[in-house]
Coordinates of C-alpha atoms and ligand atoms in Angstrom, one line a residue:
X9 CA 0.0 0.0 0.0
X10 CA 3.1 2.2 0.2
X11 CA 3.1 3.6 -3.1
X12 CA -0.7 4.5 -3.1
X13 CA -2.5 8.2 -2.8
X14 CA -6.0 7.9 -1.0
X15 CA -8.1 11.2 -0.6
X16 CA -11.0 11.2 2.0
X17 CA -13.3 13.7 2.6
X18 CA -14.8 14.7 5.9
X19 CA -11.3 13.5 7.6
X20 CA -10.7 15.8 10.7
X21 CA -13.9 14.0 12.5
X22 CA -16.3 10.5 13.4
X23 CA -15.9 7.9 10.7
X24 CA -13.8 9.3 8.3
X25 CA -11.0 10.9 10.7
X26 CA -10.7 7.0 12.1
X27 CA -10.3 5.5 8.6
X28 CA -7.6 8.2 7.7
X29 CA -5.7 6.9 11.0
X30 CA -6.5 3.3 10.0
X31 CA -5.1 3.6 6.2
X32 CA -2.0 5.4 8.1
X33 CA -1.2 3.2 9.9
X34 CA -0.9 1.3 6.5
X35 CA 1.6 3.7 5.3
X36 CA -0.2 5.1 2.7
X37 CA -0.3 8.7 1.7
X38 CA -3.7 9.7 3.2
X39 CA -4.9 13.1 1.8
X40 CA -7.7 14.2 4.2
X41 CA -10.1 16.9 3.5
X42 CA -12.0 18.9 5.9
X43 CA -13.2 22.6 5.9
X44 CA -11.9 23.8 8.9
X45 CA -8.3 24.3 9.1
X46 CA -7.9 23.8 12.8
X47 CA -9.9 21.1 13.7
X48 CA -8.6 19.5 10.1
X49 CA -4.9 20.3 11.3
X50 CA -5.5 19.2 14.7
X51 CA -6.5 15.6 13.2
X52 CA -4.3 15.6 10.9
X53 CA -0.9 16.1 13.7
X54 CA -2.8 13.5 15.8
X55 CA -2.5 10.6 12.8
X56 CA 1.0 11.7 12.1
X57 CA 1.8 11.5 16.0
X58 CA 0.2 8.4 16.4
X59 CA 0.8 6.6 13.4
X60 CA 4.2 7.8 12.3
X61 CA 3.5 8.0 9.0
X62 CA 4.2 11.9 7.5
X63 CA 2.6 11.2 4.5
X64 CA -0.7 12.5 5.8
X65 CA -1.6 15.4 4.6
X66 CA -4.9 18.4 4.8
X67 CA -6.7 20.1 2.0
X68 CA -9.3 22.7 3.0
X69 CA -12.5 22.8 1.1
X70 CA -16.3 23.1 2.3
X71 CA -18.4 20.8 -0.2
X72 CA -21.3 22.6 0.5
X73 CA -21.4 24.5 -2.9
X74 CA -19.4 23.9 -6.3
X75 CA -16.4 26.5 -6.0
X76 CA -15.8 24.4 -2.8
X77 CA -15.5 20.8 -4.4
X78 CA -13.8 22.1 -7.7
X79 CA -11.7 23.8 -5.3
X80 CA -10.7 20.5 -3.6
X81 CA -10.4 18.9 -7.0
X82 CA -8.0 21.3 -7.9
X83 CA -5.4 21.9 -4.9
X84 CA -5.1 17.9 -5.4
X85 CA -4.6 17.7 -8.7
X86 CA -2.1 20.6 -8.2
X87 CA -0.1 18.3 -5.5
X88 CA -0.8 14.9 -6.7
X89 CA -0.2 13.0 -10.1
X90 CA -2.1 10.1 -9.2
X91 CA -5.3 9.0 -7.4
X92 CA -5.5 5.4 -5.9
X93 CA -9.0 5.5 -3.9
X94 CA -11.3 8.1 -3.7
X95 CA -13.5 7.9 -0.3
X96 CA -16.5 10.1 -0.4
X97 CA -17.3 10.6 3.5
X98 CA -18.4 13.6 4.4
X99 CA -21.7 14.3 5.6
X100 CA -24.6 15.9 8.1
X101 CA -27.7 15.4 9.1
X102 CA -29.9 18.6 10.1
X103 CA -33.7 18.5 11.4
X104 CA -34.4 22.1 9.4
X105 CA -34.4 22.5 6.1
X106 CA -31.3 24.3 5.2
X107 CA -30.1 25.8 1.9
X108 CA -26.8 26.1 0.3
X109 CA -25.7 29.3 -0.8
X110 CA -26.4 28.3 -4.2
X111 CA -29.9 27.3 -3.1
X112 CA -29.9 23.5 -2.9
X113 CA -30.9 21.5 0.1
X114 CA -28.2 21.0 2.2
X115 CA -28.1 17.8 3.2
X116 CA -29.5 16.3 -0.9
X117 CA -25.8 18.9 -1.7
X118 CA -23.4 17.8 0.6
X119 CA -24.3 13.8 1.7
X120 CA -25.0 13.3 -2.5
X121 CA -24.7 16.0 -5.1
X122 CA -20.8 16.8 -3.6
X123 CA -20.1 12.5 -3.9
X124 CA -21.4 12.7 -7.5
X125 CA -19.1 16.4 -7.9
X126 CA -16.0 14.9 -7.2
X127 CA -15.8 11.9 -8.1
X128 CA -16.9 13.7 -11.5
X129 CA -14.2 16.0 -11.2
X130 CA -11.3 13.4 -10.4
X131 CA -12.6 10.4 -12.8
X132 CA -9.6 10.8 -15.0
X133 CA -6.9 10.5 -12.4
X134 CA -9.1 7.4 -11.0
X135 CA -8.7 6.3 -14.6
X136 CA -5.1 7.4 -15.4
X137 CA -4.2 5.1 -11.6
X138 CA -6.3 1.9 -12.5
X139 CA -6.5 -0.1 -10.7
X140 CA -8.5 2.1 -8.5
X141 CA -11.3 2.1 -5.9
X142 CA -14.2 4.9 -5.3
X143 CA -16.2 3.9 -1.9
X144 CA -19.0 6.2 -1.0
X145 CA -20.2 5.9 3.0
X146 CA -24.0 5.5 2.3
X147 CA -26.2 4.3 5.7
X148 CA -28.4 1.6 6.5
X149 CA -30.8 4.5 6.8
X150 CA -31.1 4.2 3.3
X151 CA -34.4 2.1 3.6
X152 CA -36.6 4.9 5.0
X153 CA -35.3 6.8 1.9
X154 CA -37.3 7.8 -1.4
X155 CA -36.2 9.7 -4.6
X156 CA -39.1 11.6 -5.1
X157 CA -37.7 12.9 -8.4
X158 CA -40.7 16.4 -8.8
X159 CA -38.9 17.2 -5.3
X160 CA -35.2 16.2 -4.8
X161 CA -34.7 19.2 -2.6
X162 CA -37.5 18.8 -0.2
X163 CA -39.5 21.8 -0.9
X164 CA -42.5 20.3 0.5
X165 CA -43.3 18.4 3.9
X166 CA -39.6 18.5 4.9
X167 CA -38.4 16.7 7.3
X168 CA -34.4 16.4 8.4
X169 CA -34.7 12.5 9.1
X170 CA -36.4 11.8 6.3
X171 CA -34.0 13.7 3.9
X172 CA -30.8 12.1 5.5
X173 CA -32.7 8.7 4.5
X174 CA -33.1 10.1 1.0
X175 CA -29.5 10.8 0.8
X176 CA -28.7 7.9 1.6
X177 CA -30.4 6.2 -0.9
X178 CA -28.8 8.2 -3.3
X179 CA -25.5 7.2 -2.2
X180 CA -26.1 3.5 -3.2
X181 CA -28.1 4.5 -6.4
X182 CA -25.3 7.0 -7.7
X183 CA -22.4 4.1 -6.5
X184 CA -24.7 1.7 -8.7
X185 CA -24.9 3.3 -11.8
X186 CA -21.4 4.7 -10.9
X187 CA -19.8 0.8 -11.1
X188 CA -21.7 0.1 -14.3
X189 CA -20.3 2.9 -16.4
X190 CA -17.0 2.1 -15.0
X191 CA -17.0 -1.8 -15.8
X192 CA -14.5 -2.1 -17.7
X193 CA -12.0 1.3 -16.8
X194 CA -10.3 -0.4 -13.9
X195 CA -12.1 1.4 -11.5
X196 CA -14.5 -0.1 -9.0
X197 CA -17.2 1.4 -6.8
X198 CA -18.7 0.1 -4.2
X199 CA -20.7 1.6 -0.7
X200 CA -20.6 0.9 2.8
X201 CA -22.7 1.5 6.0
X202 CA -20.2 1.6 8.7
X203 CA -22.4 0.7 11.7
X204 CA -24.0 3.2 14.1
X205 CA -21.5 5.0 15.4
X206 CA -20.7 7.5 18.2
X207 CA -19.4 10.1 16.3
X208 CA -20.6 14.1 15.7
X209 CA -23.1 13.5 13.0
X210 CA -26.5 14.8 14.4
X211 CA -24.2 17.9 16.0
X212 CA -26.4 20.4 13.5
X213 CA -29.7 18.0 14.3
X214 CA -31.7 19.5 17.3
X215 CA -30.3 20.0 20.8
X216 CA -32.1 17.8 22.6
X217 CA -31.8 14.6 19.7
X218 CA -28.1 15.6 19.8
X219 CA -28.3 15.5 23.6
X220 CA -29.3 12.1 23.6
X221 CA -27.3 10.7 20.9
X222 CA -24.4 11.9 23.2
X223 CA -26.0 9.8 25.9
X224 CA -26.0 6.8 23.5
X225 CA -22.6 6.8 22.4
X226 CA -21.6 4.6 24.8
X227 CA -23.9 1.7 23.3
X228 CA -22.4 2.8 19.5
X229 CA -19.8 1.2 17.9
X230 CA -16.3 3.4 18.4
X231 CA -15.3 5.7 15.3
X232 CA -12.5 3.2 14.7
X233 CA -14.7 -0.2 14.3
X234 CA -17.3 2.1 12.0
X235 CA -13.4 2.5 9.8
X236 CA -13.4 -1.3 9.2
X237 CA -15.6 -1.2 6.6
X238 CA -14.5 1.3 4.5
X239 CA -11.0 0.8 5.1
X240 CA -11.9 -2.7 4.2
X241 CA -13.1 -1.6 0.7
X242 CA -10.4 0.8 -0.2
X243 CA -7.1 -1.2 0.4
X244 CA -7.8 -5.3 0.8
X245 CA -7.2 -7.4 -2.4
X246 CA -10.2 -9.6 -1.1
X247 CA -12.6 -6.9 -2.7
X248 CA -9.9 -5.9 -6.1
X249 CA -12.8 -6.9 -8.6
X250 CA -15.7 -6.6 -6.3
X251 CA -17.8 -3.4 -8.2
X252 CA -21.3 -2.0 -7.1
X253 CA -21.6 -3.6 -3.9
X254 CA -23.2 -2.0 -0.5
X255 CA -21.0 -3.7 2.5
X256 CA -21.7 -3.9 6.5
X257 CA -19.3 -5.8 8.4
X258 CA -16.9 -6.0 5.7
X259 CA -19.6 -8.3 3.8
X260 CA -21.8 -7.5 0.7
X261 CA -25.8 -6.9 1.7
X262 CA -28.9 -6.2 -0.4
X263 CA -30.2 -3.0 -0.5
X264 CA -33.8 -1.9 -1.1
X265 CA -36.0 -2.3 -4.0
X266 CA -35.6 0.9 -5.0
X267 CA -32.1 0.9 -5.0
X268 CA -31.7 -1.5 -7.2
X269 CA -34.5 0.0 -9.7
X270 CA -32.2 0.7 -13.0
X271 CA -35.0 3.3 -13.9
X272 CA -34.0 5.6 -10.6
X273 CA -30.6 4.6 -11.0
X274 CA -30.9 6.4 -14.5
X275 CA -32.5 9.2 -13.5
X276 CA -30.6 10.3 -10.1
X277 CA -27.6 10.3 -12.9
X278 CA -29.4 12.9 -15.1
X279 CA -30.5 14.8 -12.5
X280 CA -27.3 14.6 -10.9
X281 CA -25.6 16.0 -14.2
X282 CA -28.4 18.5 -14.7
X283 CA -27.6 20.1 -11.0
X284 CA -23.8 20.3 -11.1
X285 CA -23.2 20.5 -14.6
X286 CA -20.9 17.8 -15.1
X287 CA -20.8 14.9 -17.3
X288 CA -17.4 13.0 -17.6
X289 CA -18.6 9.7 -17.3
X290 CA -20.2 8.8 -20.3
X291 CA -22.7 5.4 -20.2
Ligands
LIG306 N1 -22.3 7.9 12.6 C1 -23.1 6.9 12.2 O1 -23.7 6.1 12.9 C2 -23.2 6.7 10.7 C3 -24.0 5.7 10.2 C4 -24.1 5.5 8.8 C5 -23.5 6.3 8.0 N2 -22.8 7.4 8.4 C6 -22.1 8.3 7.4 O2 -20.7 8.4 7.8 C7 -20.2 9.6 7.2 C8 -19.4 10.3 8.2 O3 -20.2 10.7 9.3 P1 -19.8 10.7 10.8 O4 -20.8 9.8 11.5 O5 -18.3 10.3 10.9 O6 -20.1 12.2 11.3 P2 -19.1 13.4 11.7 O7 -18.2 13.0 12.9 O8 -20.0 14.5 11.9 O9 -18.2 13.6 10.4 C9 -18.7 14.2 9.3 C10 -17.6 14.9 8.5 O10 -18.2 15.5 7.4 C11 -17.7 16.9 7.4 N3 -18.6 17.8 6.7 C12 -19.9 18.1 7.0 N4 -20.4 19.1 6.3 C13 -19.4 19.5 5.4 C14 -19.2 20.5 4.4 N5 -20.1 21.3 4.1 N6 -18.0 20.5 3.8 C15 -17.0 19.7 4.1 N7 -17.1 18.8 5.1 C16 -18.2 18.6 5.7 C17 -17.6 17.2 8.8 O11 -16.8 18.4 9.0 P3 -17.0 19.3 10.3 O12 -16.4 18.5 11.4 O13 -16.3 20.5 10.0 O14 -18.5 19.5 10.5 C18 -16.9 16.0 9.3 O15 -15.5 16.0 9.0 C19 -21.5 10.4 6.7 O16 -21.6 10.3 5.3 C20 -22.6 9.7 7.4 O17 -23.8 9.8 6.7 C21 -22.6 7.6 9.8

């Protein structure tokens, strides 16, 4: 794993800060993203500390509106000639319905439309490295989610919990249609939910969920067993050919019936294209 470039978004925290450590530890050169540059830089001198490997290193970018993810694109393209994995990880969930400053729902933005973004943006480094991996962290919460395609962005009856689920869902859609275009590139794609973990994902829900999820922790998995999964996917040769997969527990599930309709899988792609205005992975 030595000679291998991973980037993961949504690394200075929960989840994704753990599987930075984890791939480390493996003496990989882990590019973490986050959009704070103290709490990213903070994480990022911890993993070094702890792990000893230097290679580990911060890019600053918020994913919550395009500048932001063609920003990331770009400061890694300007430091890095290759691409190994790609790890889409960041995400929120919020009980109001926020926008972006470009006027998309927040969570449908950040949790989907900045997964489909990069990846977008990056696909020809992916390429130019093959063999390469994309995993996207989707949720089990994916099965209270529908793609209501006359209201992505939850104009009507919103509710946070319900979004997050739709998210979700789009996660494993997008990685679906996302393995199928890439059969034969050398690039696999595949999704994981991590477990339930203790980590600081409803911190923008409501005080008193976020209150008690606090209280819970103790019963959640720790951030570094909800890293198996995904580190799982992005380094071990068990899973080199597996492509358009959703894992928990390092093992391949079925996903809901909607999930696996090729119809939504088609359109979530258009749509997709149609809000960020990118297209470079052809059918
Ligand atoms: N925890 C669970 O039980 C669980 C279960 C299933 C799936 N997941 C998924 O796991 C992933 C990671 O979540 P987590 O549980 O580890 O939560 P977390 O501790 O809150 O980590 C989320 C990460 O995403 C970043 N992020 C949020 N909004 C962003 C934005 N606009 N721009 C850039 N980065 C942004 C956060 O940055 P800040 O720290 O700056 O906010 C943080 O680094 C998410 O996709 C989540 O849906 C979690």
């Amino acid at each position: 794993m030595k000679d291998k470039v991973i980037l993961i978004t949504g690394a200075n925290s929960g989840i994704g800060r753990a599987t930075a450590e984890r791939l480390a530890e493996m003496g990989t050169t882990v590019v973490m993203s986050a959009r704070h540059e103290k709490r990213g830089e903070k994480a990022r001198a911890q993993i070094v500390r702890r792990t000893g490997n230097d290679r580990v290193d911060l890019l600053i970018a918020d994913l919550s509106t395009r500048d932001g993810i063609r920003s990331l694109a770009d400061q890694f393209r300007a430091k890095y000639d290759r691409l190994d994995v790609l790890i889409n990880n960041a995400g929120l969930m919020t009980n109001k319905r926020r926008e972006t400053p470009e006027g998309f729902e927040l969570q449908f933005f950040v949790n989907h439309l900045a997964y489909f973004m990069l990846t977008q943006l990056l696909i020809d480094m992916l390429r130019d490295s093959a063999p390469a991996r994309i995993v996207n962290v989707a949720s089990t919460a994916h099965s209270r989610g529908h793609l209501n395609f006359d209201d992505l962005q939850g104009k009507e009856n919103y509710a946070g919990w319900q979004m997050y689920g739709n998210t979700k869902l789009a996660n494993i859609v997008f990685t679906y249609e996302l393995a199928r275009r890439l059969e034969n590139s050398g690039v696999t794609a595949n999704c994981v939910h991590p477990g339930v973990v203790g980590t600081n994902l409803m911190r923008q829900y409501n005080f008193f969920l976020n209150l008690i999820w606090g209280a819970l922790r103790v019963f959640f998995k720790k951030p570094e067993e909800g890293a198996e999964t995904p580190a799982y996917l992005a380094t071990s040769p068990e899973v080199a050919d597996v492509r358009g997969k959703y894992f928990r527990y390092c093992r391949p599930f079925g996903t809901t019936e909607e999930s696996n309709d090729r119809d939504v899988q088609r359109r979530l792609w258009e749509a997709s294209i149609e809000m960020t205005g990118l297209d470079n992975i052809p059918a």
